[in-house]
XYZ file of C-alpha atoms in Angstrom:
756
model
C 0.059 -0.149 -0.185
C 2.486 2.437 1.258
C 4.879 1.441 -2.137
C 1.948 2.118 -4.270
C 1.304 5.489 -2.737
C 5.238 6.748 -2.764
C 5.081 5.646 -6.764
C 1.586 7.913 -7.125
C 3.532 10.685 -5.489
C 7.024 10.295 -7.508
C 5.022 10.030 -10.631
C 3.242 13.172 -9.809
C 6.544 14.682 -8.839
C 8.011 14.207 -12.011
C 4.918 15.457 -13.952
C 5.068 18.814 -12.065
C 8.897 19.213 -13.040
C 8.059 18.581 -16.407
C 4.899 20.866 -16.090
C 7.232 23.751 -14.398
C 9.831 23.852 -17.261
C 7.486 24.058 -19.841
C 5.336 26.791 -18.243
C 8.910 28.694 -17.597
C 10.156 28.415 -21.074
C 6.725 29.664 -22.252
C 6.997 32.345 -19.625
C 10.380 33.692 -20.812
C 9.145 34.376 -24.178
C 6.257 36.185 -23.098
C 7.452 38.089 -20.025
C 10.214 40.798 -20.059
C 13.766 39.871 -18.661
C 13.785 40.145 -14.913
C 16.575 40.140 -12.402
C 16.442 37.860 -9.709
C 17.640 38.661 -5.937
C 21.073 36.745 -5.301
C 20.418 33.885 -2.638
C 23.034 35.418 -0.589
C 21.176 38.848 -0.708
C 17.950 37.639 0.844
C 15.300 40.429 1.548
C 14.243 41.098 4.843
C 10.710 41.102 6.221
C 8.788 43.915 4.686
C 11.229 44.556 1.926
C 9.815 44.935 -1.583
C 11.867 42.980 -4.158
C 11.645 41.678 -7.936
C 11.568 37.667 -8.286
C 10.583 34.825 -10.554
C 8.409 32.190 -8.842
C 7.672 28.740 -10.446
C 4.541 27.816 -8.659
C 4.596 23.868 -7.931
C 1.304 23.553 -10.201
C 3.027 24.633 -13.261
C 1.711 28.350 -12.866
C 4.544 31.009 -13.212
C 4.741 34.631 -11.305
C 7.148 37.291 -12.348
C 7.189 40.674 -10.490
C 7.317 42.698 -7.191
C 7.029 40.337 -3.946
C 6.942 40.926 -0.497
C 6.955 38.330 2.767
C 6.009 35.567 0.498
C 3.229 37.128 -1.822
C 2.920 39.022 -4.764
C 2.763 42.815 -3.693
C 3.088 45.452 -6.546
C 2.942 45.263 -9.937
C 3.089 41.439 -11.525
C 2.432 38.992 -14.024
C 0.650 35.580 -13.448
C 0.552 33.069 -15.827
C -1.552 29.822 -15.662
C -0.740 26.620 -17.432
C -3.832 26.659 -19.101
C -3.137 29.638 -21.020
C -4.806 32.685 -18.678
C -2.789 35.526 -17.741
C -2.687 38.604 -15.118
C -0.845 41.702 -15.772
C -1.183 44.520 -13.155
C -1.368 45.843 -9.354
C -1.255 43.121 -6.621
C -1.684 43.771 -2.740
C -0.649 40.936 -0.368
C -1.283 38.207 -2.840
C -4.540 39.417 -3.822
C -5.248 41.349 -7.353
C -6.150 44.520 -6.214
C -6.026 48.006 -8.485
C -5.462 48.483 -12.096
C -4.965 45.064 -14.013
C -5.586 43.171 -17.567
C -6.938 39.424 -17.318
C -6.686 38.071 -20.839
C -8.118 34.191 -21.731
C -6.867 31.666 -24.012
C -9.860 32.471 -26.355
C -8.681 35.885 -26.784
C -11.240 37.435 -24.498
C -9.729 40.324 -22.356
C -10.757 42.529 -19.354
C -8.915 45.341 -18.551
C -9.613 47.703 -15.569
C -9.987 47.952 -11.635
C -9.859 44.645 -9.690
C -10.513 44.036 -6.120
C -9.941 41.012 -4.043
C -9.478 39.241 -7.165
C -12.912 40.355 -8.726
C -13.100 42.468 -11.663
C -14.865 45.336 -9.751
C -14.852 49.270 -10.512
C -14.537 50.321 -13.980
C -13.217 48.125 -16.476
C -13.663 47.243 -20.307
C -14.190 43.341 -21.160
C -13.535 42.396 -24.703
C -14.958 38.833 -26.044
C -13.452 36.669 -28.199
C -16.863 37.048 -30.626
C -16.273 40.820 -30.572
C -18.616 41.696 -27.601
C -17.500 44.715 -25.645
C -18.602 46.039 -22.462
C -17.479 49.318 -21.063
C -18.542 50.710 -17.558
C -19.108 49.499 -14.126
C -18.307 46.122 -12.310
C -19.239 44.569 -9.002
C -18.175 41.325 -8.173
C -17.658 40.056 -11.930
C -20.840 41.456 -12.784
C -21.803 44.311 -14.720
C -23.479 46.825 -12.599
C -23.966 50.400 -12.559
C -23.768 52.357 -15.805
C -22.096 50.613 -18.955
C -22.215 50.093 -22.693
C -22.336 47.122 -24.507
C -21.575 46.658 -28.155
C -22.600 43.149 -29.322
C -20.922 41.073 -32.076
C -24.138 41.195 -34.194
C -24.282 45.217 -34.183
C -26.749 45.722 -31.620
C -25.663 47.845 -28.640
C -27.102 48.855 -25.092
C -26.334 51.962 -23.195
C -27.515 52.531 -19.327
C -27.832 50.982 -16.086
C -26.733 47.429 -15.458
C -27.923 45.745 -12.080
C -25.994 41.999 -11.406
C -25.451 41.486 -14.878
C -28.431 42.323 -16.645
C -29.947 45.344 -18.015
C -31.929 47.246 -15.171
C -32.788 50.601 -14.856
C -33.155 53.323 -17.688
C -31.436 52.544 -20.704
C -31.247 52.349 -24.545
C -31.144 49.309 -26.737
C -30.539 49.706 -30.404
C -30.948 46.960 -32.975
C -28.431 46.765 -36.021
C -31.722 47.501 -38.297
C -31.947 50.987 -36.369
C -35.111 49.940 -34.279
C -34.602 51.156 -30.846
C -36.128 51.009 -27.336
C -35.736 53.793 -24.864
C -36.958 53.304 -21.061
C -37.030 51.132 -18.139
C -35.304 47.698 -17.665
C -35.661 44.967 -15.332
C -33.659 41.476 -15.139
C -32.643 42.077 -18.679
C -36.120 42.785 -19.986
C -38.382 45.904 -20.750
C -40.222 46.629 -17.878
C -41.806 49.840 -16.874
C -42.404 52.979 -18.993
C -40.576 52.746 -22.208
C -40.733 53.829 -26.009
C -40.171 51.238 -28.882
C -39.482 52.950 -32.402
C -39.157 51.031 -35.376
C -37.288 52.149 -38.678
C -40.481 52.405 -40.463
C -41.625 55.403 -38.021
C -44.173 53.693 -36.498
C -43.888 53.486 -32.487
C -45.517 52.427 -29.131
C -45.036 54.432 -25.868
C -46.695 52.802 -22.888
C -45.956 50.191 -20.139
C -44.071 47.487 -20.281
C -43.902 44.089 -18.250
C -41.300 41.114 -19.194
C -40.384 42.486 -22.386
C -43.891 42.974 -23.692
C -46.499 45.958 -23.381
C -48.514 45.485 -20.275
C -51.052 48.343 -19.224
C -51.563 51.613 -20.550
C -49.844 52.610 -24.124
C -50.178 54.167 -27.357
C -49.307 52.862 -30.789
C -48.667 55.313 -33.289
C -48.122 55.148 -36.967
C -45.991 57.076 -39.249
C -48.796 58.708 -40.823
C -50.087 60.404 -37.453
C -52.815 57.775 -36.524
C -52.766 56.114 -33.202
C -54.269 53.690 -31.112
C -54.855 54.425 -27.394
C -55.766 51.695 -24.728
C -54.968 49.078 -22.614
C -52.078 46.424 -23.635
C -51.934 42.519 -22.565
C -51.080 39.071 -23.603
C -54.364 38.089 -22.473
C -56.854 39.183 -24.926
C -59.831 39.498 -22.059
C -57.945 42.646 -21.114
C -57.361 44.424 -24.553
C -59.432 47.570 -24.691
C -58.754 50.678 -26.680
C -59.630 53.441 -29.485
C -58.139 54.366 -32.932
C -57.602 57.862 -33.707
C -57.244 58.758 -37.328
C -54.401 61.266 -38.161
C -55.806 64.704 -39.264
C -54.611 64.638 -42.891
C -55.534 60.500 -43.742
C -58.923 60.346 -42.072
C -58.757 56.526 -42.792
C -59.696 53.920 -40.673
C -57.643 51.093 -39.028
C -56.394 48.760 -41.419
C -55.185 46.233 -39.052
C -55.327 44.747 -35.463
C -52.579 46.986 -33.593
C -51.986 44.211 -30.998
C -51.157 41.713 -33.589
C -49.346 44.153 -35.552
C -47.059 45.065 -32.505
C -46.730 41.278 -31.518
C -45.435 40.608 -34.967
C -42.958 43.797 -34.785
C -42.000 42.637 -31.476
C -40.847 39.225 -32.963
C -37.813 40.891 -34.685
C -36.799 42.821 -31.569
C -34.917 40.212 -29.651
C -32.521 41.259 -27.035
C -29.047 39.848 -27.347
C -27.268 37.577 -24.721
C -24.041 38.360 -25.717
C -20.902 36.344 -24.853
C -21.066 34.589 -21.343
C -17.669 34.745 -19.406
C -16.969 30.798 -18.506
C -14.414 31.420 -15.809
C -13.804 34.429 -13.919
C -10.406 36.002 -12.661
C -11.534 35.217 -8.980
C -12.027 31.464 -9.699
C -8.215 31.284 -10.755
C -6.840 33.030 -7.808
C -4.916 30.797 -5.438
C -4.434 31.032 -1.733
C -0.767 32.079 -1.086
C -1.122 30.942 2.477
C 1.523 28.576 3.833
C 2.529 27.942 0.493
C 6.087 26.830 0.168
C 7.464 27.713 -3.163
C 11.165 26.367 -2.581
C 10.362 22.768 -2.163
C 8.090 19.891 -3.653
C 5.526 18.796 -3.143
C 3.883 21.074 -1.394
C 0.702 23.049 -2.574
C -2.317 25.104 -1.261
C -5.707 23.343 -1.278
C -9.123 23.950 -0.829
C -10.407 20.546 1.039
C -9.284 18.063 3.005
C -10.172 14.083 2.460
C -10.707 11.568 5.046
C -7.273 10.117 4.441
C -5.789 13.346 5.681
C -4.219 14.041 2.475
C -4.485 17.275 0.679
C -5.755 17.865 -3.144
C -5.104 20.384 -5.591
C -8.273 21.700 -7.266
C -7.170 23.933 -10.517
C -9.977 25.061 -12.383
C -9.226 25.626 -16.216
C -11.024 27.957 -18.939
C -13.138 25.076 -19.775
C -14.510 24.544 -16.176
C -12.756 21.098 -15.662
C -10.277 20.474 -12.988
C -7.093 18.973 -13.142
C -6.367 16.963 -9.886
C -3.094 16.290 -8.186
C -2.397 14.261 -4.577
C 0.408 15.110 -2.237
C 1.613 15.000 0.969
C -0.084 17.033 3.412
C 1.489 19.843 5.361
C 0.956 22.254 8.478
C -0.092 25.487 6.955
C -1.735 26.918 10.058
C -4.717 27.231 8.215
C -6.713 26.133 11.244
C -5.495 28.561 13.460
C -7.628 31.685 14.187
C -6.121 34.850 13.158
C -6.845 38.924 12.702
C -5.587 41.573 10.570
C -2.838 42.609 13.030
C -1.763 39.000 13.743
C -2.825 39.096 17.196
C -5.388 36.541 18.873
C -8.852 38.201 19.496
C -11.177 38.268 22.310
C -15.220 38.172 22.233
C -15.342 41.346 23.824
C -12.757 44.355 24.404
C -12.865 47.343 26.962
C -12.571 50.752 25.866
C -10.274 53.440 27.703
C -13.125 53.837 30.425
C -13.621 50.116 31.244
C -16.656 49.595 29.146
C -17.733 46.918 27.234
C -16.738 46.830 23.460
C -17.746 44.144 21.310
C -14.956 42.532 19.285
C -14.585 40.516 16.346
C -13.798 37.258 18.422
C -16.576 35.404 16.674
C -18.859 32.402 18.034
C -20.846 30.648 15.371
C -24.578 30.732 15.935
C -27.173 28.171 16.471
C -30.727 27.939 15.184
C -32.278 30.475 17.219
C -35.566 29.764 19.309
C -37.199 26.436 21.059
C -39.259 24.092 18.667
C -42.686 23.874 19.448
C -43.444 20.381 19.782
C -46.557 18.594 21.600
C -46.880 19.583 24.874
C -45.523 23.643 24.307
C -48.056 25.923 25.617
C -48.270 27.323 22.119
C -48.759 24.183 19.993
C -52.243 24.334 19.593
C -51.508 27.882 18.373
C -49.019 26.724 15.915
C -51.417 23.989 14.615
C -54.303 26.555 14.041
C -51.949 29.050 12.293
C -50.663 26.549 9.935
C -54.367 25.143 8.948
C -55.299 29.191 8.459
C -52.544 29.731 6.060
C -53.095 26.348 4.145
C -56.533 27.170 3.570
C -55.798 30.944 2.750
C -53.107 30.399 0.304
C -54.278 27.133 -1.327
C -57.590 28.808 -1.898
C -58.519 29.046 -5.672
C -58.414 32.844 -6.763
C -58.331 34.713 -9.625
C -55.228 35.912 -11.075
C -54.600 39.194 -9.667
C -53.062 42.523 -11.671
C -50.528 44.591 -9.712
C -53.108 47.366 -10.156
C -55.257 47.078 -7.048
C -58.878 48.762 -6.919
C -58.981 50.813 -3.835
C -61.689 48.712 -2.369
C -58.966 45.902 -1.805
C -57.526 48.070 0.939
C -60.715 48.459 2.876
C -59.938 47.661 6.448
C -63.036 46.000 6.407
C -62.249 43.902 3.714
C -61.546 40.463 5.667
C -62.665 36.964 5.649
C -63.653 35.216 8.627
C -63.461 31.231 8.250
C -64.687 28.455 10.666
C -62.264 25.279 11.603
C -64.675 22.855 13.454
C -62.395 19.961 14.691
C -64.750 17.546 12.522
C -63.893 19.676 9.530
C -66.492 21.562 6.867
C -67.304 21.816 3.221
C -64.154 23.923 2.823
C -61.790 23.108 5.895
C -60.298 19.831 6.757
C -60.828 17.847 10.019
C -58.477 18.531 12.548
C -57.232 17.424 16.378
C -56.896 21.194 17.229
C -59.732 22.867 19.114
C -62.645 24.792 17.640
C -61.406 28.165 16.357
C -62.167 30.991 13.610
C -59.506 32.456 11.254
C -59.321 35.772 9.665
C -57.626 37.162 6.466
C -57.047 41.032 6.372
C -56.956 42.509 2.787
C -56.226 39.011 1.185
C -56.348 40.317 -2.309
C -53.421 42.994 -1.185
C -51.341 40.462 0.334
C -51.758 37.889 -2.155
C -50.334 40.702 -4.575
C -47.810 41.617 -2.280
C -46.578 37.808 -2.244
C -46.477 38.162 -5.891
C -44.568 41.454 -6.258
C -42.151 40.158 -3.618
C -41.529 36.855 -5.940
C -42.816 34.540 -3.439
C -43.994 31.353 -4.687
C -47.058 30.329 -3.073
C -46.247 26.363 -2.584
C -42.724 27.163 -1.177
C -44.463 29.738 1.296
C -46.960 27.210 2.250
C -44.454 24.635 2.722
C -41.919 26.810 4.932
C -44.811 27.503 7.129
C -47.088 24.563 6.979
C -44.849 21.608 6.236
C -44.043 18.577 8.393
C -41.665 20.730 10.510
C -42.578 22.841 13.363
C -42.094 26.512 13.996
C -39.714 27.646 16.569
C -40.289 30.246 18.924
C -37.885 32.831 20.265
C -37.025 32.495 23.869
C -38.378 35.918 24.926
C -40.723 38.595 23.714
C -40.168 41.762 22.372
C -39.843 44.747 23.923
C -43.204 45.605 22.931
C -44.990 42.360 24.294
C -44.995 40.437 20.941
C -43.874 37.000 20.191
C -41.781 35.938 17.556
C -41.649 32.801 15.565
C -39.140 31.404 12.865
C -40.303 28.812 10.211
C -37.880 25.770 9.947
C -35.978 27.172 7.097
C -35.669 30.474 8.476
C -37.090 32.243 5.592
C -40.404 33.759 7.306
C -41.104 35.279 10.831
C -44.271 35.401 12.473
C -44.992 38.266 14.970
C -48.076 38.583 17.130
C -49.344 42.172 17.514
C -51.237 44.298 19.244
C -54.617 45.406 17.875
C -53.446 49.162 17.804
C -50.565 47.705 15.348
C -52.853 46.113 13.232
C -54.653 49.068 12.739
C -51.530 51.212 11.936
C -50.753 48.500 9.165
C -54.306 48.323 7.761
C -54.188 52.269 7.845
C -50.547 52.846 5.807
C -51.432 49.450 3.851
C -52.188 51.637 0.362
C -49.068 53.943 0.889
C -47.076 50.984 1.577
C -48.015 49.099 -1.263
C -47.265 51.957 -3.639
C -44.184 52.509 -2.026
C -42.734 48.777 -2.233
C -44.082 48.672 -5.849
C -42.265 51.897 -6.800
C -38.807 51.117 -4.920
C -37.526 47.289 -5.798
C -34.843 48.018 -3.265
C -36.430 49.477 -0.375
C -35.216 48.466 2.787
C -38.371 48.700 4.790
C -39.922 45.012 6.179
C -41.379 42.880 3.467
C -45.344 42.105 4.654
C -46.657 38.589 3.387
C -50.039 38.347 5.476
C -52.004 39.488 8.255
C -54.147 37.316 10.147
C -56.435 36.378 12.972
C -56.886 33.227 15.048
C -59.913 33.362 17.616
C -60.149 30.256 19.845
C -63.871 29.795 20.461
C -65.344 28.938 23.711
C -65.428 30.808 27.036
C -61.789 32.141 26.577
C -62.547 33.932 23.139
C -59.001 34.415 22.810
C -57.745 36.337 19.991
C -54.212 36.259 18.370
C -53.286 38.709 15.529
C -50.199 38.124 13.776
C -48.232 39.361 10.661
C -45.876 37.255 8.487
C -42.562 39.138 7.405
C -39.428 38.094 5.740
C -36.276 36.741 7.805
C -33.544 39.503 6.716
C -31.074 36.996 8.109
C -32.034 33.753 6.348
C -29.211 33.047 4.412
C -26.020 30.369 4.074
C -23.800 32.657 5.915
C -23.261 32.547 9.690
C -24.388 35.791 11.203
C -21.600 36.485 13.775
C -22.700 40.393 14.890
C -26.154 42.020 14.858
C -27.180 45.376 15.419
C -30.323 47.411 15.957
C -29.710 50.938 15.333
C -31.687 53.841 15.978
C -29.470 56.785 16.397
C -30.574 57.134 19.912
C -28.563 56.897 23.318
C -30.939 56.327 26.235
C -30.910 53.026 27.290
C -29.285 51.834 24.044
C -26.752 49.076 25.619
C -27.080 45.397 25.750
C -27.607 44.473 29.070
C -26.509 40.905 28.541
C -23.134 39.670 30.360
C -20.279 39.757 28.624
C -19.907 35.651 28.555
C -23.416 35.501 26.698
C -23.118 37.560 24.009
C -22.604 35.528 20.866
C -24.249 35.725 17.336
C -27.490 35.603 18.100
C -27.425 38.733 20.629
C -28.845 41.957 19.287
C -26.354 44.432 20.316
C -27.629 48.294 20.242
C -26.137 51.806 19.706
C -23.929 52.157 22.464
C -22.610 48.663 21.815
C -21.546 49.727 18.027
C -17.935 49.593 17.578
C -18.032 49.533 13.415
C -18.321 52.021 10.699
C -19.608 50.125 7.533
C -17.880 50.941 4.438
C -19.748 49.961 1.015
C -18.455 49.867 -2.666
C -19.298 53.320 -4.437
C -22.231 51.998 -6.320
C -23.773 50.348 -3.623
C -23.039 53.129 -1.373
C -24.813 55.870 -3.622
C -28.222 53.501 -3.956
C -28.166 52.916 -0.326
C -28.204 56.601 0.349
C -31.017 57.284 -2.255
C -33.111 54.260 -0.865
C -32.557 55.710 2.973
C -33.947 58.717 1.939
C -36.929 57.445 -0.050
C -37.749 54.960 3.035
C -37.537 57.646 5.661
C -39.747 60.114 3.456
C -42.253 57.519 3.186
C -42.472 56.499 7.185
C -41.992 60.310 8.048
C -45.304 60.942 5.573
C -46.992 58.017 7.347
C -46.271 59.269 10.888
C -44.301 56.654 11.873
C -41.425 56.708 14.383
C -39.423 54.233 16.377
C -38.063 52.000 13.494
C -34.617 50.622 13.451
C -31.746 49.679 10.904
C -31.223 46.058 11.653
C -27.766 45.179 10.524
C -25.966 41.628 10.455
C -22.420 41.014 9.919
C -20.413 37.627 8.527
C -17.088 38.140 8.702
C -15.264 36.473 5.951
C -12.194 35.813 7.879
C -13.793 33.062 9.763
C -15.174 31.110 6.759
C -12.251 28.714 6.503
C -12.970 27.761 10.439
C -16.554 26.897 9.519
C -15.619 25.188 6.413
C -13.362 22.896 8.053
C -15.870 21.935 10.526
C -16.524 17.936 10.671
C -20.267 18.621 9.198
C -18.523 20.204 6.069
C -16.205 16.960 5.760
C -17.144 14.735 2.767
C -16.316 11.427 3.637
C -14.398 8.545 1.373
C -11.928 9.035 -1.109
C -11.995 11.372 -4.228
C -9.697 9.909 -6.567
C -12.308 9.569 -9.468
C -11.814 12.814 -11.877
C -15.603 12.559 -12.559
C -16.360 12.727 -8.807
C -14.034 16.022 -8.565
C -15.441 17.676 -11.891
C -18.977 17.107 -10.640
C -17.702 18.810 -7.386
C -16.235 21.834 -9.315
C -19.077 22.008 -11.528
C -21.475 22.551 -8.088
C -19.270 24.856 -6.581
C -19.216 27.189 -9.879
C -23.159 26.953 -9.980
C -23.195 27.422 -6.457
C -20.556 30.680 -6.492
C -22.738 32.338 -9.535
C -25.948 31.750 -7.821
C -24.575 33.470 -4.702
C -23.035 36.457 -6.603
C -26.749 36.898 -8.595
C -28.196 36.844 -5.361
C -26.678 40.242 -4.141
C -28.902 42.685 -3.853
C -28.975 46.069 -1.496
C -29.129 44.966 1.994
C -28.735 41.165 1.076
C -25.337 39.307 0.466
C -23.424 42.189 0.267
C -20.132 42.244 0.267
C -18.599 45.140 2.225
C -15.653 45.993 4.929
C -15.986 47.291 8.266
C -13.406 49.493 10.476
C -13.017 49.219 14.209
C -14.154 52.173 16.248
C -13.050 52.954 19.731
C -14.724 55.600 21.876
C -12.423 57.570 24.218
C -15.274 59.336 26.287
C -18.503 58.108 27.682
C -20.626 56.190 25.059
C -23.650 58.655 25.487
C -21.531 61.633 24.511
C -19.613 59.615 21.608
C -22.478 57.741 19.658
C -19.935 56.912 17.102
C -16.193 55.845 17.737
C -13.186 57.170 16.222
C -12.056 54.618 13.557
C -9.088 52.697 14.088
C -7.726 51.602 10.666
C -8.285 48.028 11.390
C -10.476 46.660 8.416
C -12.427 43.199 8.067
C -14.078 42.046 4.991
C -17.521 40.969 5.764
C -20.931 39.865 4.051
C -23.490 42.717 5.462
C -27.304 42.582 5.585
C -29.531 45.305 6.681
C -33.126 46.489 6.555
C -35.434 48.942 8.337
C -37.779 47.033 10.826
C -40.515 47.939 13.420
C -42.223 50.227 11.069
C -45.899 50.014 12.847
C -45.255 52.799 15.527
C -47.028 55.752 15.366
C -46.766 58.857 17.101
C -49.831 58.433 19.024
C -51.120 60.104 22.230
C -49.025 57.332 24.507
C -45.790 58.547 22.466
C -46.154 62.007 22.741
C -46.595 61.754 26.969
C -43.684 59.637 26.969
C -41.715 62.118 25.151
C -42.994 64.797 27.351
C -42.341 62.877 30.540
C -39.002 61.802 29.630
C -37.865 65.019 28.629
C -38.085 66.198 32.036
C -35.105 63.705 33.175
C -33.105 63.254 30.075
C -31.668 65.374 26.951
C -34.813 65.485 24.378
C -32.497 64.336 21.364
C -31.392 61.077 23.467
C -34.503 59.599 23.942
C -36.437 57.428 21.052
C -39.886 58.768 21.319
C -39.791 61.847 19.411
C -42.014 63.574 16.579
C -41.706 61.487 13.260
C -39.807 64.362 11.442
C -37.209 65.006 14.296
C -37.085 61.028 14.419
C -36.585 60.720 10.649
C -33.766 63.335 10.750
C -31.789 62.079 13.360
C -32.083 58.217 12.093
C -30.678 59.742 8.723
C -27.738 61.630 10.352
C -26.414 58.700 12.509
C -26.948 56.093 9.616
C -25.034 58.801 7.322
C -22.214 58.752 9.784
C -21.660 54.852 10.309
C -22.201 54.384 6.806
C -19.564 55.501 4.344
C -18.497 54.826 0.990
C -15.178 52.588 0.570
C -12.247 54.060 -0.953
């Protein structure tokens, strides 16, 4: 057995040496001559110098070097023909650079941590060219795409697709100018054909939907409602003053024929991104073989090199394990970290010594005091969502928002014509404004079957350990996608009152940060108790594959805004407050600009609805800890993976997972960012935001505005008056909505900054 293994290692070593020699010969013909530091004049720590490095897997690097990693300007050549030339920072491609593929495609522009990020130009092998903004390998922001077939698009992009305001022109000079969503014409826009005909109006999913006008070149026009559904079509024909002729053809059919010739070009696809080609330099021994960086460790203790080529396949190599220190926790300054630090006054300061968060809450099993309530809730949701209903348009009638628009349903234990038999007690179920919430779920792209399965499947709900400050209880679905909150009657009234404005707001602003509401219901248990429980179903901001290491509830006030938990009990499930905050959040430029715009829009909406006491909920996943989580026993795959087929499948799965993760990024969700540690030198109450220390961490950040159902009623006015006698009025939470909005924005824009 050992002899066989030794033979494999020797054969591998011979292959590597052969690959190195051929790679070095090829590199000498590509790279300019470079002087190498003599062996007897070794550079010291922190000293920048030029070098040439033959990587054990056959790759080759030449350029500036410092402390065992590329740093400065350098060139890296992969054995499959890919090449990067540009700036490096501590082993990562950061700054200006050029990446080229063997196919002839190139990207030249800004890089950040291996990603195409910033402004840059991608030229495809087929002739496609994109010039504009990028975020994590995806077109995002303003940009111009020239397609190989002669079409071009100029305008806004989002997550790799046309999204926002833009102009698309076909090679035959037909063109569309207007709004886009997910790569399709959606919103208000105008399509103009080369024969002079045009359509101005509303679009949805690339087809006219809603009010619009079709105009012929002779001045005649047809004004009406457009749709793929023939039953919704209405309109009137208006002849031109000069022609006076009648309509010669059906404008809906004519427009459909015209649109068949206006296909949006998908463009050339990037098969492999530069970030997928980057290797980890941590622990890499370049002076001896057969040592190499790895991504996984099998059950036999042997590390395997996984090197992705441009066609998505993997070359696999086996070699002896080595101690690279990857399992040792570390921080940016190389020192160990504790869970909590103390500031100069001895006050508690949360640190970045992270503990993994377990599933929150207690599973509601049989015998739990709220077990029957959970069964009632699940029966009611299944009935509400599963009930047949006509297809709803996003344009709702005002009657749908009437607070009296509610449906009561009886659920006797023996069942009825519309309800199934059940083991719970007799109860009644109420749906508030069912058409509105059904349409909201459609607007938020919630699949009814998935929604019902999450809440009403075989898995029980989880109850959070303690009620909120308002006395409300919270329940989480088993998959963490939805949160259910019990409500007071006053909160229900506020939600119903603001529902028309809320619907209009979330429809107008796709990236709104305010809480997403999916349903409003009530359970009334019959009998002597006559107990009523009202509750709302919301999206859970922290439903993610990433572990949340730190979470903050931020308002911009200081009175009572500190966590009262003992230091030892604080973990990733603890919600910290304003006076616990010891970070400022740095967003990439395009995200920061969008964030500022959206916070202003959301605060304007809440101010107009007389809402106060809301918070910005922030969750942080620190990426430095990712390798520790990945190396837990649960993440290991048992058995040997000697088969190339198995490894290729694993590569494809990883690649698809990465692509899906990048595509899932939106404002406040899965966003890459950086945080900078801050320290308060005075009393926290007098220094709400600490001073930056320069200690930066890469994070995935989540944020959203929550608790938006507290209006400035008489109780809050009395609370404000009473506390103003004892404390600084600017420090208390209960203030007039206009003042609250201003203070909230001022605070948020102090702790969120553009990452430069």
